[in-house]
PDB file of C-alpha atoms in Angstrom:
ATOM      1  CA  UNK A   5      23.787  40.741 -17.174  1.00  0.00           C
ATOM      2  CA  UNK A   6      26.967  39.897 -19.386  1.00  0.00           C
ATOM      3  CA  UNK A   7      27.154  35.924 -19.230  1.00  0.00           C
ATOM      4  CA  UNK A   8      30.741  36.299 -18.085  1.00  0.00           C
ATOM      5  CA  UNK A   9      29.209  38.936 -15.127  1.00  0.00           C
ATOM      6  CA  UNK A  10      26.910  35.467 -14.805  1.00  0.00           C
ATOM      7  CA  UNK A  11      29.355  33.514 -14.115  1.00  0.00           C
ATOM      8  CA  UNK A  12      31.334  34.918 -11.852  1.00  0.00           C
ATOM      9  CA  UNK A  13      27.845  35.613  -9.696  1.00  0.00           C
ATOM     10  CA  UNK A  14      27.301  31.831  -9.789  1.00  0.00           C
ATOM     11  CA  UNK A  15      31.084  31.067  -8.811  1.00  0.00           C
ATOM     12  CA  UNK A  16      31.045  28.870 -12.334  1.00  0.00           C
ATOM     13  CA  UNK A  17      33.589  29.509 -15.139  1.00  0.00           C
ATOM     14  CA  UNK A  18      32.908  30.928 -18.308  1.00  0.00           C
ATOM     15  CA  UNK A  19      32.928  28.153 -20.310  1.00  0.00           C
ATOM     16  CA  UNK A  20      30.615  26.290 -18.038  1.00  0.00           C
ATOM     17  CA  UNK A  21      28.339  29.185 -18.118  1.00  0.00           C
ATOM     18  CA  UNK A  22      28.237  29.305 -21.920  1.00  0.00           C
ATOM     19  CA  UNK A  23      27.930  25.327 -22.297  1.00  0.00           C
ATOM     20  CA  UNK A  24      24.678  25.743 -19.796  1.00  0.00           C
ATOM     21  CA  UNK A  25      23.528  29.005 -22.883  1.00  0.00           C
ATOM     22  CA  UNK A  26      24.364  26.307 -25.571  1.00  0.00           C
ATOM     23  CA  UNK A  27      22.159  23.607 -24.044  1.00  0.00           C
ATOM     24  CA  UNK A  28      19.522  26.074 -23.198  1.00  0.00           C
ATOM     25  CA  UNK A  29      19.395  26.130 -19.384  1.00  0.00           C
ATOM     26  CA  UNK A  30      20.042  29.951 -19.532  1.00  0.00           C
ATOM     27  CA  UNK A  31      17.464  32.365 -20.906  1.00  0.00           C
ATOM     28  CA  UNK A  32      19.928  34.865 -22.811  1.00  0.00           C
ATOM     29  CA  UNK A  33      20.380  36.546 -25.929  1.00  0.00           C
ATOM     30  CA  UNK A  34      23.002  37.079 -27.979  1.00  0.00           C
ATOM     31  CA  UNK A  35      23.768  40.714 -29.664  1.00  0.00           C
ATOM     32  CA  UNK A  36      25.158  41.013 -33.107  1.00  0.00           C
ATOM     33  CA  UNK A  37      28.502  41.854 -31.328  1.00  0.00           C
ATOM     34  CA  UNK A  38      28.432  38.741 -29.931  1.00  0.00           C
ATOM     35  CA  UNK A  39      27.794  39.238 -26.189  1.00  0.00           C
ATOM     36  CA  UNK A  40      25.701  37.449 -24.944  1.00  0.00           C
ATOM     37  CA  UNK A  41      23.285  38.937 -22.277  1.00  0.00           C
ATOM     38  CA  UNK A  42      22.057  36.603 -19.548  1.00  0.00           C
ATOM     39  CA  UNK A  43      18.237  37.689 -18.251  1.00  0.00           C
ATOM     40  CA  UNK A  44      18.743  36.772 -14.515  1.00  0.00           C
ATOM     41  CA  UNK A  45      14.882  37.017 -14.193  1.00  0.00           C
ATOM     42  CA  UNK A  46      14.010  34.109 -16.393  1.00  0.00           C
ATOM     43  CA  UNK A  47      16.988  31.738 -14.956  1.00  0.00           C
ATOM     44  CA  UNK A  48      15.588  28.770 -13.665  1.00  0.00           C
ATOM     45  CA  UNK A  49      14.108  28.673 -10.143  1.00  0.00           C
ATOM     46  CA  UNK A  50      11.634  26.919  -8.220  1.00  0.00           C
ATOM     47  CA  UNK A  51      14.150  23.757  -7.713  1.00  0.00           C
ATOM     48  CA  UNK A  52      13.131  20.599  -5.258  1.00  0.00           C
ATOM     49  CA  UNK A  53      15.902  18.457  -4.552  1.00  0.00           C
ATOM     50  CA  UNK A  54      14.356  14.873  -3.926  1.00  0.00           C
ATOM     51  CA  UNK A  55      16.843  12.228  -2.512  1.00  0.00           C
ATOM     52  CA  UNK A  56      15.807   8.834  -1.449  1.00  0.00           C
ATOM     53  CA  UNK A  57      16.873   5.386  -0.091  1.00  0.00           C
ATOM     54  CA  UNK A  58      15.408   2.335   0.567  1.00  0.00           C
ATOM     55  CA  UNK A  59      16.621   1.615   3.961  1.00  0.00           C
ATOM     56  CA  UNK A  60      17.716   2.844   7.262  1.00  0.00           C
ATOM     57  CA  UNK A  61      20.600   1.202   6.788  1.00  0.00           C
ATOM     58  CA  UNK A  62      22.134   3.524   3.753  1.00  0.00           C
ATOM     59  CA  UNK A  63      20.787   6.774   5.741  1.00  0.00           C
ATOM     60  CA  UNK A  64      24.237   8.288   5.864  1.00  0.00           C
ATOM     61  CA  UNK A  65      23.928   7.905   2.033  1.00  0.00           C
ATOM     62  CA  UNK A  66      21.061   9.804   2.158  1.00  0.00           C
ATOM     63  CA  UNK A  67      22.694  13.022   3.344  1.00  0.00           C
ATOM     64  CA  UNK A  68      25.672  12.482   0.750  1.00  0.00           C
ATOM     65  CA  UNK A  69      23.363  12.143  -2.165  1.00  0.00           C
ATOM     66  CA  UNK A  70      21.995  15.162  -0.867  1.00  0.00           C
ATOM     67  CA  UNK A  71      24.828  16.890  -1.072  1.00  0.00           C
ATOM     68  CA  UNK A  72      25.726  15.835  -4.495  1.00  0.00           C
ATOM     69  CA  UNK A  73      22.199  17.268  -5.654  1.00  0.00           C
ATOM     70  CA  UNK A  74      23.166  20.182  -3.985  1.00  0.00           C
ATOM     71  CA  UNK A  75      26.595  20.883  -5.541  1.00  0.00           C
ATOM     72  CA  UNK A  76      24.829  19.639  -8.938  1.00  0.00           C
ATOM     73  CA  UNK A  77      22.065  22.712  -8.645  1.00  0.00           C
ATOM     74  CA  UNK A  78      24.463  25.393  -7.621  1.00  0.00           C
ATOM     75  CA  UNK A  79      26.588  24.666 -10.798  1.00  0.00           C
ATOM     76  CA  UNK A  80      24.143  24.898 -13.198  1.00  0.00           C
ATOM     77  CA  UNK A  81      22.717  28.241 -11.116  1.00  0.00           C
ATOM     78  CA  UNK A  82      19.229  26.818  -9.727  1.00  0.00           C
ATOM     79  CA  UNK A  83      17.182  28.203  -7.096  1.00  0.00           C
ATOM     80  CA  UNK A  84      16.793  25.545  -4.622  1.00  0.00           C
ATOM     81  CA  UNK A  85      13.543  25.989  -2.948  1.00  0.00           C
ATOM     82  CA  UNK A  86      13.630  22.702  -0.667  1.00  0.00           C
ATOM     83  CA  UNK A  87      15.116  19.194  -0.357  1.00  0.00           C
ATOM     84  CA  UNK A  88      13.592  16.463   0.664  1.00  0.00           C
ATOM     85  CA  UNK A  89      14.757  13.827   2.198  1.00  0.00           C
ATOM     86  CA  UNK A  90      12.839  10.139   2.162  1.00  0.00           C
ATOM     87  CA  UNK A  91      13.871   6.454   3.644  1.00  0.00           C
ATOM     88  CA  UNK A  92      11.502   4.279   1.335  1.00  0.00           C
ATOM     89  CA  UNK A  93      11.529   1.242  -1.266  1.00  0.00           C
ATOM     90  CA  UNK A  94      11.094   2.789  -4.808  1.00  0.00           C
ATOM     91  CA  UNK A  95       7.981   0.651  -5.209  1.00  0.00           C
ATOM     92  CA  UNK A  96       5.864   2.371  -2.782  1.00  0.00           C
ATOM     93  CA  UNK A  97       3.717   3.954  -4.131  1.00  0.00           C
ATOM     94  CA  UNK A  98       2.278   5.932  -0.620  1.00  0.00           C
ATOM     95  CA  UNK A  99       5.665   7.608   0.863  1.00  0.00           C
ATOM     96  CA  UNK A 100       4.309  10.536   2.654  1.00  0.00           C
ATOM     97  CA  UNK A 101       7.315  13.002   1.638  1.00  0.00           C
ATOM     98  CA  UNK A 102       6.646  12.294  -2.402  1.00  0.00           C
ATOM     99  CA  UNK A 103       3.020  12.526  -2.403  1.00  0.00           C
ATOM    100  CA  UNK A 104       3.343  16.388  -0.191  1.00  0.00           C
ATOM    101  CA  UNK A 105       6.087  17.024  -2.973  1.00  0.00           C
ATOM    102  CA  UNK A 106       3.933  16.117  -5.673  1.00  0.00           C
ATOM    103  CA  UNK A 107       0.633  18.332  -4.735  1.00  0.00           C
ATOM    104  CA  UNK A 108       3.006  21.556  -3.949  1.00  0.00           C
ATOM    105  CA  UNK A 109       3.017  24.256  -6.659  1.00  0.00           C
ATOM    106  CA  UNK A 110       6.000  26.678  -5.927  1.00  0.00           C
ATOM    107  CA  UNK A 111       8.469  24.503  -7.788  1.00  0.00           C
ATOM    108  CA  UNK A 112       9.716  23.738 -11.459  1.00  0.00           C
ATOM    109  CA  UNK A 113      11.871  20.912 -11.351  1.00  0.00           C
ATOM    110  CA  UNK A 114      12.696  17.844  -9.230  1.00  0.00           C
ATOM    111  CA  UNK A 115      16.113  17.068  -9.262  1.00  0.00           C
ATOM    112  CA  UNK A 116      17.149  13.416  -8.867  1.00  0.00           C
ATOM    113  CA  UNK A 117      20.379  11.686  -8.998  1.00  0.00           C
ATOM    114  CA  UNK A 118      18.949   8.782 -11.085  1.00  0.00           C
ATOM    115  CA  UNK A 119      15.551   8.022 -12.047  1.00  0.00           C
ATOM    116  CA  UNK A 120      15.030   4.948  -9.713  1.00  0.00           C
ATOM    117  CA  UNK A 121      15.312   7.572  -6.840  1.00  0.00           C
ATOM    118  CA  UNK A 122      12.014   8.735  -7.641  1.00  0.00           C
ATOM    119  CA  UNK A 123      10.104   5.723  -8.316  1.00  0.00           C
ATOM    120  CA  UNK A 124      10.930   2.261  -9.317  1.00  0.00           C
ATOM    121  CA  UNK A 125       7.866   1.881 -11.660  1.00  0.00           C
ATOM    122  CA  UNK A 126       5.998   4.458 -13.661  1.00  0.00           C
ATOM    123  CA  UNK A 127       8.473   7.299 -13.917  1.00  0.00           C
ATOM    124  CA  UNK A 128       7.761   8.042 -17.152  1.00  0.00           C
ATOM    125  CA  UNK A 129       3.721   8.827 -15.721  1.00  0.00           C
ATOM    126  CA  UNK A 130       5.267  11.186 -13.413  1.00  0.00           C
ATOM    127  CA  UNK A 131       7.060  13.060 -16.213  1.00  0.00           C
ATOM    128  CA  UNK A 132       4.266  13.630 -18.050  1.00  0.00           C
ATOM    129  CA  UNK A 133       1.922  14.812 -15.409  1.00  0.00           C
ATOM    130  CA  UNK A 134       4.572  17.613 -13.826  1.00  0.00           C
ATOM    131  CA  UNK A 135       5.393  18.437 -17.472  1.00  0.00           C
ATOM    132  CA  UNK A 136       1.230  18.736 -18.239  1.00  0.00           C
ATOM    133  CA  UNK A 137       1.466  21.304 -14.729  1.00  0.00           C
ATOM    134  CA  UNK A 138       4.347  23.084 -16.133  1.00  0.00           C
ATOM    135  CA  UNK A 139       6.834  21.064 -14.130  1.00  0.00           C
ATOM    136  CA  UNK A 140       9.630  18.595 -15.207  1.00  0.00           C
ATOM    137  CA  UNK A 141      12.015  16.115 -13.576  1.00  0.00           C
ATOM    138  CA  UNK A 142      15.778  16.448 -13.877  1.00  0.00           C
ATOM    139  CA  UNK A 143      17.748  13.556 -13.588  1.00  0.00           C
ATOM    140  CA  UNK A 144      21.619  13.515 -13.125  1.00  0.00           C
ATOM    141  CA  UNK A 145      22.689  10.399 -13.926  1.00  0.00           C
ATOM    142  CA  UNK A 146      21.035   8.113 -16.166  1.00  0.00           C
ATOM    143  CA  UNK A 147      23.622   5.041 -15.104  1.00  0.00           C
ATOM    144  CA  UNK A 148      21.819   1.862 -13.806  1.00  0.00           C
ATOM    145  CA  UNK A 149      21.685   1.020 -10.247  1.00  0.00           C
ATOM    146  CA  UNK A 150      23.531  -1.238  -8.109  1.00  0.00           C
ATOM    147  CA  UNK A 151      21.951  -5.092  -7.977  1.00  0.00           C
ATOM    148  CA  UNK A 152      21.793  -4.931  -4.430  1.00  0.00           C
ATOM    149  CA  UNK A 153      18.578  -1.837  -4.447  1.00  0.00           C
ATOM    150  CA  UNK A 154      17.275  -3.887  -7.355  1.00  0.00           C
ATOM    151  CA  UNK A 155      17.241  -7.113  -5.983  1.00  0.00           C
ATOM    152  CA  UNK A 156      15.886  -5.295  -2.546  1.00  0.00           C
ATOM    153  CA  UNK A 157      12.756  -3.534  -4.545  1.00  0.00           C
ATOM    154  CA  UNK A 158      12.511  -6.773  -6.523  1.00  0.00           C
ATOM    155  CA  UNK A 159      11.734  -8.360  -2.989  1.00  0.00           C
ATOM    156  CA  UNK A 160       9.186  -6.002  -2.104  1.00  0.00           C
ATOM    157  CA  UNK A 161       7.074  -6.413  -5.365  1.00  0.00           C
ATOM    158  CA  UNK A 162       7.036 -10.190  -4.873  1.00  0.00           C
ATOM    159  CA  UNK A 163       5.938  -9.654  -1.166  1.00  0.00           C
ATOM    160  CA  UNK A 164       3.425  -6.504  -2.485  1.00  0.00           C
ATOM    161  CA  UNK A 165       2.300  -9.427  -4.967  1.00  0.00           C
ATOM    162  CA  UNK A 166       1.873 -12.051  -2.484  1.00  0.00           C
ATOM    163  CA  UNK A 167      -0.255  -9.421  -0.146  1.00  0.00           C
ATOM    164  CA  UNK A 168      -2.162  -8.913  -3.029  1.00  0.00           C
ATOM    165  CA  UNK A 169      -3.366 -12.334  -3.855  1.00  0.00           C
ATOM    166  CA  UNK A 170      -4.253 -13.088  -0.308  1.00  0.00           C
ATOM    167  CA  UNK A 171      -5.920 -10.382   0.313  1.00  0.00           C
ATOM    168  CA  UNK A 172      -7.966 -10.658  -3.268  1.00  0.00           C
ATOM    169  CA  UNK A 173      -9.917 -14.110  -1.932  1.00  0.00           C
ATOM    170  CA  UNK A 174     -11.258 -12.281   1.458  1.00  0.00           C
ATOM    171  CA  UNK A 175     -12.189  -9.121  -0.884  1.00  0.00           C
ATOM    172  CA  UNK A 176     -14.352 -11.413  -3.419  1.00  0.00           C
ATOM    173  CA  UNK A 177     -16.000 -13.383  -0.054  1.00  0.00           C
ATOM    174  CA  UNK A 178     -16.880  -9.520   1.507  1.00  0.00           C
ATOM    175  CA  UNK A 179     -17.821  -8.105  -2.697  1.00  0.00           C
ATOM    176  CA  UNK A 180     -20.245 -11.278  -2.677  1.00  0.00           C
ATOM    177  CA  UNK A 181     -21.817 -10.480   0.526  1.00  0.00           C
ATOM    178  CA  UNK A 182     -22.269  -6.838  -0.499  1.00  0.00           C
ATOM    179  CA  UNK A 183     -23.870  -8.104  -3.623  1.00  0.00           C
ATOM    180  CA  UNK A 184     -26.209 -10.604  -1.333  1.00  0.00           C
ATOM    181  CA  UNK A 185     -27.157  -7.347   0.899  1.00  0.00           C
ATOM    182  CA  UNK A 186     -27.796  -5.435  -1.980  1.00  0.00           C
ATOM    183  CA  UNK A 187     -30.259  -7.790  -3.234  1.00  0.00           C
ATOM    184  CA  UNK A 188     -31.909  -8.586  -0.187  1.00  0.00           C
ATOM    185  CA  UNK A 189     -32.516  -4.574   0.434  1.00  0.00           C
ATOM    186  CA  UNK A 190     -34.247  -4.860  -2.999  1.00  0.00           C
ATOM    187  CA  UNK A 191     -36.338  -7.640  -2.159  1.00  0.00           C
TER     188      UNK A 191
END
């Protein structure tokens, strides 16, 4: 298909369309006339919108920043296979909508408005694991985040911390009375 046949299919202008060739979003070649011919077949697809906040109290945000991920796909001509939609600090590490995104296999890319919309800590991990199962992450905009979210997450880690160290005296009392059973069994 003629990129300018692209772009009208993808309600994009021409120039957007052949910015997106340039960057190498589009798989297309270009004849020694000059056309260039988009192959519709190897366009991206497989696209999983992932929004996120950390409250209830930002949920209409929620469906906005959807909707911005949305708009954002459609321009550059993705295949949006699902979004998903999760109320969550970024430092959990066990919200039940990532982890089902993460083992599916009928996607490409993740799309995220910025990276702390994924995860707080450890992004760079996920990257490399989708990209080692053929998978990326796309992120729109690599501004920072508002203080408020960061001083919120900052919270939780203190409070995840805190947990932590309380719980780590009652684990070495119930490690050492493993241990004891363990040898008494032997004896």
């Amino acid at each position: 298909m003629k990129l300018s046949d692209y772009a009208k299919s993808k309600g994009i202008s021409y120039q957007t369309a052949w910015r997106m060739w340039k960057r190498g979003e589009l798989k297309a070649t270009q004849l020694p006339t000059g056309t260039v011919i988009v192959d519709v077949q190897k366009t991206v697809e497989g696209v999983v919108i992932y929004a996120r906040v950390s409250s209830s109290e930002n949920k209409t945000n929620l469906d906005s920043q959807a909707l911005r991920l949305v708009r954002y796909c459609e321009a550059k001509g993705y295949q949006i296979k699902k979004i998903v939609k999760e109320v969550g600090s970024g430092v959990n590490d066990n919200r039940k909508k990532l982890v089902a995104l993460l083992n599916e296999d009928d996607y490409k890319i993740i799309v995220v408005e910025h990276k702390d919309r994924l995860t707080r800590i450890g992004f760079n991990y996920l990257k490399v694991l989708l990209n080692k199962q053929g998978k990326d992450i796309e992120v729109v905009n690599l501004a920072e985040e508002e203080t408020e979210d960061i001083m919120q997450d900052f919270l939780s880690i203190i409070t995840s911390f805190c947990a932590r160290i309380y719980g780590l005296r009652k684990r070495k009392r119930k490690t050492e009375c493993i241990v004891k059973c363990l040898e008494s069994e032997c004896d």
